[in-house]
Amino acid sequence: MKTIEWLGRSLKVIDQTKLPAEEVYCEAKTHEEVAELIESMVVRGAPAIGAVVAYGYALGALEFQGSREEFFAHLENVQARLKATRPTAVNLSWALRRMEDRLREMRDAEDLELICAALVDEANAIAEDDRRMNKLIGEYGNTLVPEKATILTHCNAGALATVEYGTALGVIRTAFEAGKTVHVYATETRPLLQGARLTAWELFKAGIPVTLIADNMAGWLMQQDKIDLVIVGADRVVANGDTANKIGTYSLAVLAHTHGIPFYVAAPTSTIDLKMRTGMEIPIEQRSDKEMRELFGKQITPAEIDVYNPAFDVTPAKYITGIITENGIVAPPYAVNLLKMLVRS
Amino acid sequence: MKTIEWLGRSLKVIDQTKLPAEEVYCEAKTHEEVAELIESMVVRGAPAIGAVVAYGYALGALEFQGSREEFFAHLENVQARLKATRPTAVNLSWALRRMEDRLREMRDAEDLELICAALVDEANAIAEDDRRMNKLIGEYGNTLVPEKATILTHCNAGALATVEYGTALGVIRTAFEAGKTVHVYATETRPLLQGARLTAWELFKAGIPVTLIADNMAGWLMQQDKIDLVIVGADRVVANGDTANKIGTYSLAVLAHTHGIPFYVAAPTSTIDLKMRTGMEIPIEQRSDKEMRELFGKQITPAEIDVYNPAFDVTPAKYITGIITENGIVAPPYAVNLLKMLVRS
């Protein structure tokens, strides 16, 4: 199974909204189609969104027909359209910045085709970097996993959320492949059930023992000493270490703290946003009421009921034991140590 | 809407598994039919189960045809069958004990019909007591609700969970009827969605402002200072104040504690079990894997995935600010004050 595949002049992605019932693939030929895949969460997961948006930008260049001046103006529109798809994951603007930098380098090239080729090359590099970073995150993270460990994870920070392998699930995969006895508890992750539909399925396919729980069962498992550590992904880590991730992460971090359980965030440096000082600045996406009111087209509550549906929450740095990146594990104080890690690497 | 209605020789209950999409009623004519309604959660909620099981016992008497000796043996079987339906809510055995006490009083009555009439009378008294207790719980609880309050509740401790009015929702109703500005956040309560299907619907019908959230959003709301107090029901409160309630209650109690938010349990004295010293002794019902794997007949995870599905958890007394009963509000230390309240009443 490949989350993302570049086919030369189009992008093929697995439709995550249909999993695990159906393994369906979508093909995008324009940047607009890519934007819609992200908005509808056919593709989700911060690192995956980063790579997909880069290919979307490249498709924006490839799809263009017109004069040289219009080309650059068109790419500005492409950038704006892609950037507006989802607000919380910073990997999206990180990837777009890399694409714009590459465009700037190539600006004087006589041939637009050459510029297009360079943009495709940059998108491929972003995807390749993500693969490499996940493998390194897995190796660093594995040093935190005991020989026998029960690990709680939330949402899906697996192969599906990245180009390959995964961040939080990358750590678990590495530990499992190293012969450790790991057992994963996966929260189902309402409202979109990424834990039940994606994480449980991904781990099951990889032969890694997994037990599915409802989100509200995590505290009770901890109370019974059934969890050794928590590992989650991230959508944005800011300068002081505050971390935005799937809604519910904050509650798990408080519960882990109360029970003395280590709580780790696994994320590539593309998820780190030093421009924001604290988590208070992170924009939190509010998604459609329908996601909360309906399940498989059935109403679970009257249509008139008011709902609250933030896609993410912010976990304060004080609840995070360590941040696992491709450059190593960052410990508190994050304001100092995140910067140090980024400067050195 | 009536949760439970006695029709003379049969019991009519609203089918809570079908709400809110359909308002369907079921009629039980035998104790076996009543047992099945409880097991399948057509009727749920500790106080409602107490009343229904009492009528089930009365139906066990009414359905009987045979000799006098067989009658008493038959009622022992009826008691055992009803008692085995669900293990956690103590109201079930409390109600059965009242029925058995009444049977003992009537044992020498010459006419079996007279005994049957006494048992129906006792079941009616149990239902009537529940109505009365809920009203008193509402009045006592209302003294804890500020003039303007945002209240979080979990699962359904409303009219549907009782004979009428509700425990936790009874407090909210009383505050609302007293003219207070209340806004309720209802957790949807996976896996069976009692919050989305029942609580949100009940409050909406009563005109009480309600916002539905996924279980994993509660901590994030608290972090944003959006919750003033938490009120939940209970399935069993033991001698030291430890309280079994719907799975997820424990996590909410920890989160409330961390955020300095008062956490109240509203329950009639029929829910108090002084025979158990601590919550460790409370049997926790594990329900079917299917409840976790399927939603409206659709698989949300592969059928082979292992799941964990406890119906309840136990909240330690240290996280409970007060227990609201029909005899007043009990404060810590519960080991002393629960006993004092029960002795005085």
XYZ file of C-alpha atoms in Angstrom, chain B residues 130-147 164-178 180 229 231 264-268 323-330:
49
model
C -37.691 7.056 42.070
C -39.811 9.933 40.746
C -39.834 11.561 44.184
C -36.087 11.028 44.734
C -35.214 12.567 41.362
C -37.209 15.685 42.181
C -35.406 16.036 45.516
C -32.007 15.412 43.893
C -32.882 18.166 41.446
C -33.718 20.568 44.249
C -30.618 19.832 46.311
C -28.384 19.845 43.230
C -29.784 23.159 42.073
C -28.205 24.833 45.116
C -24.802 23.972 43.587
C -25.552 25.555 40.204
C -24.555 29.236 39.792
C -27.014 31.712 38.223
C -38.931 10.365 35.276
C -37.023 13.645 35.447
C -33.486 12.264 35.807
C -30.630 12.539 38.282
C -27.832 14.618 36.713
C -30.302 15.999 34.156
C -32.821 16.446 36.974
C -30.426 18.910 38.596
C -30.037 20.704 35.271
C -33.820 20.752 34.691
C -34.425 22.208 38.146
C -31.808 24.923 37.617
C -33.298 25.735 34.203
C -36.870 25.794 35.546
C -35.668 28.076 38.348
C -30.952 30.074 35.725
C -19.077 22.225 36.696
C -22.544 16.513 36.894
C -20.619 16.106 41.205
C -22.325 12.729 41.200
C -26.135 12.783 41.329
C -27.705 9.526 42.503
C -30.566 8.281 44.676
C -22.687 13.324 45.937
C -26.191 14.686 45.434
C -28.875 12.398 46.916
C -32.557 12.773 47.763
C -31.489 13.288 51.398
C -29.109 16.133 50.622
C -25.604 16.670 49.334
C -22.939 14.458 50.839
